[in-house]
Short mmCIF file of C-alpha atoms and ligand atoms in Angstrom, two decimals:
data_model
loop_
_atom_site.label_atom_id
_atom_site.label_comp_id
_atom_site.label_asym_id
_atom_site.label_seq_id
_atom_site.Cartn_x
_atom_site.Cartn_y
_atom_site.Cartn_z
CA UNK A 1236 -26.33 -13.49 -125.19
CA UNK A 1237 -23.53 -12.02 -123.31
CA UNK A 1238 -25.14 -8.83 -123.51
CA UNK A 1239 -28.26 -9.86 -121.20
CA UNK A 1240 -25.36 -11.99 -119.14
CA UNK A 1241 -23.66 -8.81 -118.18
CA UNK A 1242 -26.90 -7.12 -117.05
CA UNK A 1243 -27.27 -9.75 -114.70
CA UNK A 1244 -23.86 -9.78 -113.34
CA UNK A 1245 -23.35 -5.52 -113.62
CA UNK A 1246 -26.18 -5.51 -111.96
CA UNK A 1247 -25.46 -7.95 -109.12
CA UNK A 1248 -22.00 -5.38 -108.81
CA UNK A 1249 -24.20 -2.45 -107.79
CA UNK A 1250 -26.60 -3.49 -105.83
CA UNK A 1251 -25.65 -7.36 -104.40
CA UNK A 1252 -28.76 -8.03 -106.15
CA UNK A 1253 -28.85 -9.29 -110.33
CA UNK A 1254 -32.00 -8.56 -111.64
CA UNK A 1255 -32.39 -8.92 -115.48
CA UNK A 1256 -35.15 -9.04 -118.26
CA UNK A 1257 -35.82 -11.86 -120.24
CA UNK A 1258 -32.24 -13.75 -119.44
CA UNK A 1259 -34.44 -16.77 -120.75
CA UNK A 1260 -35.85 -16.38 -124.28
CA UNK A 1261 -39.07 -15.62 -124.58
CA UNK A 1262 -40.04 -18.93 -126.03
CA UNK A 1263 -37.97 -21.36 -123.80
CA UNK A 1264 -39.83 -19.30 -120.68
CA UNK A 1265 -43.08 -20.66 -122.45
CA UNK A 1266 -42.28 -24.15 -123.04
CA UNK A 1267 -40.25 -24.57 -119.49
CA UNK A 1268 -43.52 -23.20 -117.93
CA UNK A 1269 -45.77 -25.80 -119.93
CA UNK A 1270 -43.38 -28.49 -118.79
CA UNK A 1271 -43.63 -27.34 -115.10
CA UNK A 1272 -47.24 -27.66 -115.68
CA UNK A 1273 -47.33 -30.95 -117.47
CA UNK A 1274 -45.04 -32.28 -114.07
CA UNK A 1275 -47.16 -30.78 -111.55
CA UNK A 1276 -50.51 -32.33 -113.53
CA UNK A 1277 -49.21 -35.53 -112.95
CA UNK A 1278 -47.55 -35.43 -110.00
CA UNK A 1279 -44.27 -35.33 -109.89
CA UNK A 1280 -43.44 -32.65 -107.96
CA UNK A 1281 -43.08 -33.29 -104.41
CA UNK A 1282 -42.86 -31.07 -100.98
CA UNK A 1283 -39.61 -29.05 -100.58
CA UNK A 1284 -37.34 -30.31 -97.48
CA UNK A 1285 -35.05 -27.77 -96.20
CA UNK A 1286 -32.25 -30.06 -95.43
CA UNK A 1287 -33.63 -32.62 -92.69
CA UNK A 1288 -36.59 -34.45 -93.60
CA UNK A 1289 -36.80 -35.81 -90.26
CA UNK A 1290 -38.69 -32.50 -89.45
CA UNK A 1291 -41.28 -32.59 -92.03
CA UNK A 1292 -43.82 -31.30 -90.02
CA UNK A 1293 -41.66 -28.45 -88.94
CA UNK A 1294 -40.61 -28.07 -92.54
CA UNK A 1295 -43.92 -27.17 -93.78
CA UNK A 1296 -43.67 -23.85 -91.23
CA UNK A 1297 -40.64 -22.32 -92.96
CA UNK A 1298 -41.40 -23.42 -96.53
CA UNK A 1299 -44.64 -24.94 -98.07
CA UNK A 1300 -43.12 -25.13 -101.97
CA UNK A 1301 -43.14 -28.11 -104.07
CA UNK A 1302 -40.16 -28.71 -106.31
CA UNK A 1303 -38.84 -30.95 -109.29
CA UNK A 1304 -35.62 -31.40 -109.85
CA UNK A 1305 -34.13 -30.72 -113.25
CA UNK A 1306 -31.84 -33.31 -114.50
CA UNK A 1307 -29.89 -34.46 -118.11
CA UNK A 1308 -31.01 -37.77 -117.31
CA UNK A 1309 -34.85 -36.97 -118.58
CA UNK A 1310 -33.94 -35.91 -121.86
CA UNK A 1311 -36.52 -33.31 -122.41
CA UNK A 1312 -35.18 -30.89 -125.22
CA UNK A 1313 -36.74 -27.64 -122.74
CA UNK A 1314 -34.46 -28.62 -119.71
CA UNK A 1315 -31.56 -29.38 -121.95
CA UNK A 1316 -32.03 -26.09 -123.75
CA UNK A 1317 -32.18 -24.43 -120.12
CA UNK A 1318 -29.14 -26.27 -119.27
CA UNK A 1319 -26.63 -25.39 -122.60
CA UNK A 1320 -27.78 -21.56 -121.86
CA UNK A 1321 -26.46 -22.02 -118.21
CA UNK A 1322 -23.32 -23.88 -119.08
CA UNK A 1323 -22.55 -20.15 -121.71
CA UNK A 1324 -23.44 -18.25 -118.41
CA UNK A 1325 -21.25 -20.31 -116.15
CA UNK A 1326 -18.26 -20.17 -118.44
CA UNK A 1327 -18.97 -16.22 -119.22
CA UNK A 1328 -18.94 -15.44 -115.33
CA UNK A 1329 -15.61 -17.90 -114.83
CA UNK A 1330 -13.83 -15.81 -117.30
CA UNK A 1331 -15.14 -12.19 -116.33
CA UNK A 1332 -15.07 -12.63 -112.65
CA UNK A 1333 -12.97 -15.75 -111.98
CA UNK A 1334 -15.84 -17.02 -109.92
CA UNK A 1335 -14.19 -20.70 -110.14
CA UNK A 1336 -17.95 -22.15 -110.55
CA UNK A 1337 -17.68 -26.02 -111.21
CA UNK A 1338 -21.35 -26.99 -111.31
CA UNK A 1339 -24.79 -26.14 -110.85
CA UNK A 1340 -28.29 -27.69 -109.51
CA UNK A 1341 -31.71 -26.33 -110.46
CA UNK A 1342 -35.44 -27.24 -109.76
CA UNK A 1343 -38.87 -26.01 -110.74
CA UNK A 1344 -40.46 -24.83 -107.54
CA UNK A 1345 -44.18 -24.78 -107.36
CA UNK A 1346 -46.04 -22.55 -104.74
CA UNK A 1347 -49.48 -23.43 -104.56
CA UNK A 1348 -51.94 -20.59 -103.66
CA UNK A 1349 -51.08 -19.76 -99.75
CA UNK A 1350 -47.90 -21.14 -99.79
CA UNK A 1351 -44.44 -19.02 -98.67
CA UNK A 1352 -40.79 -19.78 -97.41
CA UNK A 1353 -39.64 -17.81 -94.43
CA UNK A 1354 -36.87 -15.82 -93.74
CA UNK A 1355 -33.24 -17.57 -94.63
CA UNK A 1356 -29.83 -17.93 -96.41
CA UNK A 1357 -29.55 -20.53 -99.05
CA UNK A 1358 -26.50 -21.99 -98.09
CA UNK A 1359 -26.36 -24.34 -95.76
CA UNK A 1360 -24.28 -24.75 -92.22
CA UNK A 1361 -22.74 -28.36 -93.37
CA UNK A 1362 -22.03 -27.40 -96.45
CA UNK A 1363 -20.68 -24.49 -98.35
CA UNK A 1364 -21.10 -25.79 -102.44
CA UNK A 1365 -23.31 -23.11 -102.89
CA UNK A 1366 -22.13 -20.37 -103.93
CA UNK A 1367 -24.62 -18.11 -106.11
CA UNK A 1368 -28.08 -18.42 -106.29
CA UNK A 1369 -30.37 -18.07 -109.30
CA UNK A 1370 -33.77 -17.30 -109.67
CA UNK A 1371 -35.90 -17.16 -113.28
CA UNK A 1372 -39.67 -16.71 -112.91
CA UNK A 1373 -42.49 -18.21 -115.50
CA UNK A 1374 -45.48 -16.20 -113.94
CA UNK A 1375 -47.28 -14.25 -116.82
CA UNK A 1376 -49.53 -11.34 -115.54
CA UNK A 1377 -48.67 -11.22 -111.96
CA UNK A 1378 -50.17 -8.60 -110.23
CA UNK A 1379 -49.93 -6.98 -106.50
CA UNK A 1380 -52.45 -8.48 -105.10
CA UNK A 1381 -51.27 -11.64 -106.43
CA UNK A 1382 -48.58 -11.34 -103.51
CA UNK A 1383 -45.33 -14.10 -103.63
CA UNK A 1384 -42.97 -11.22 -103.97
CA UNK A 1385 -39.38 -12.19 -103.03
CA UNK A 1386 -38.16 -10.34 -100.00
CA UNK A 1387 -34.45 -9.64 -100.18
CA UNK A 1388 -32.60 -7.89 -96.29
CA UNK A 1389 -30.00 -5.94 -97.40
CA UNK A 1390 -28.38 -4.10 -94.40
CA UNK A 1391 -30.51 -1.09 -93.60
CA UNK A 1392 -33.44 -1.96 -96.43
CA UNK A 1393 -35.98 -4.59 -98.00
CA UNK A 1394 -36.55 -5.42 -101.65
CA UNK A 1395 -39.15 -6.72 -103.22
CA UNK A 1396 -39.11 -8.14 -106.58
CA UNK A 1397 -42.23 -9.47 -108.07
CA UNK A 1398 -42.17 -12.91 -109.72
CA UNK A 1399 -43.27 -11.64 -112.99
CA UNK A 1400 -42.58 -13.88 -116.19
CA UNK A 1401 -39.35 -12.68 -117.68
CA UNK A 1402 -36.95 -11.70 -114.57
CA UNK A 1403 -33.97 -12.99 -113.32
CA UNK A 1404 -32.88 -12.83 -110.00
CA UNK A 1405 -28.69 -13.29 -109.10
CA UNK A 1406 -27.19 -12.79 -105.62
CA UNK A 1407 -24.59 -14.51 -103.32
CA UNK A 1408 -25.98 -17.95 -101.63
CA UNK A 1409 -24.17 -17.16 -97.95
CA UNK A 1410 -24.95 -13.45 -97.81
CA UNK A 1411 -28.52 -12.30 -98.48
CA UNK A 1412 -31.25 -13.22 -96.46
CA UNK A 1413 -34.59 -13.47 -98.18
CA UNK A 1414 -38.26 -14.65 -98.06
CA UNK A 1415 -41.04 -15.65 -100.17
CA UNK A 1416 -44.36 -13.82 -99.08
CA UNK A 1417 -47.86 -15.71 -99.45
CA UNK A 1418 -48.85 -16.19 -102.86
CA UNK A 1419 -52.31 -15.79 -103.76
CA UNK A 1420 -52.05 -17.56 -106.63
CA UNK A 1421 -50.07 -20.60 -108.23
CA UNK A 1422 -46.14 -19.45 -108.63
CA UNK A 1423 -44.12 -20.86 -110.83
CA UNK A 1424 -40.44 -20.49 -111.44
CA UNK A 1425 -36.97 -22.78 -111.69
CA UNK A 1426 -34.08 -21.78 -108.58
CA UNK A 1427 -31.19 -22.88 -108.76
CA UNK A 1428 -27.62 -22.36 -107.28
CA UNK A 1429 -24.01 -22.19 -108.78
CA UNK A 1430 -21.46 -24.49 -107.20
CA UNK A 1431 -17.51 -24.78 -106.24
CA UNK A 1432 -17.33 -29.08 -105.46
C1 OGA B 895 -35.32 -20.68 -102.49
C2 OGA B 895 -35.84 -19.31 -102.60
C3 OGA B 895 -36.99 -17.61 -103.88
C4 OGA B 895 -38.05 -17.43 -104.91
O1 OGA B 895 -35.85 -21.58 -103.17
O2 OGA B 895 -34.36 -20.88 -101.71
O3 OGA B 895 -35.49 -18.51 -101.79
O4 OGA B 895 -38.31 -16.26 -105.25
N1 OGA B 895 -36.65 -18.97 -103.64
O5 OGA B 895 -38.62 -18.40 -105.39
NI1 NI B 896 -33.71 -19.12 -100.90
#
């Protein structure tokens, strides 16, 4: 475990970006994928804001993504199981890089065939919780011209990282602008971001 851990954070040390393989075991990415699924078939999931719902209509410009949130509450073994591997992964990156994290939040995110999220930073003016952001996809097969890459701006370069079952993503909430091109297919993954309250 704390093997695939460090990749993520070593990794994250370099290059601002973590990017690891199969952080989520193989067969948790499978059954968190078929519960996604089972959600969106009777739906639960509903339109992503981006932080004032007043503006719905302007909303649906910058980010067309449908999300569910993951809670204890529900009692499904999957998200439990998701959530006792990030409570080890919170605790390992308190005590290797004192990152003082005190909580988390994480949904399934849904982008339906045409659907994107422009340009931004996930952390918000108001509010400053959120301090890492996390990013584990459940896409088997994806292929370039399935598009929905996510678009990192580092200073003088893009990145794109495909959202191909098995990878991780890791990076600082208040300092990387990214994007999420078109899809041209359904894209399925759980984000998430690590929190000082
Ligand atoms: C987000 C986000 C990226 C992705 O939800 O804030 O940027 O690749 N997601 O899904
Ligand atoms: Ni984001």
């Amino acid at each position: 475990m704390h093997t695939i851990f460090n990749t993520l954070i070593n990794s994250f040390i370099d290059n601002n970006v973590g990017i690891a393989q199969n952080f989520l075991p193989e067969t948790l990415a499978l059954h968190l994928k078929e519960n996604l699924a089972a959600l969106y078939a009777n739906k639960e999931f509903r339109h992503a804001g981006t932080g004032n719902d007043v503006l719905s209509v302007k909303n649906k410009l910058v980010r067309s993504d449908m999300i569910y949130w993951l809670d204890k509450k529900h009692n499904n073994q999957y998200e439990n199981d998701f959530f006792e591997l990030m409570d080890l992964f919170v605790s390992h990156l308190n005590s290797t890089c004192y990152t003082g994290i005190t909580g988390y939040e994480f949904h399934y995110a849904l982008y339906e065939t045409g659907s994107f999220y422009t340009k931004h930073l996930d952390q918000f003016r108001t509010n400053d919780s959120r301090k890492y952001s996390m990013i584990l996809y459940l896409n088997p097969d994806w292929k370039k011209p399935d598009g929905g890459e996510l678009r990192i701006f580092h200073n003088n370069s893009t990145q794109d990282i495909a959202p191909l079952n098995g990878t991780s993503v890791f990076f600082k909430s208040s300092e990387l602008e990214h994007e999420v091109l078109l899809t041209n297919k359904p894209r399925m993954s759980i984000t998430g971001w690590l929190k000082v309250d």
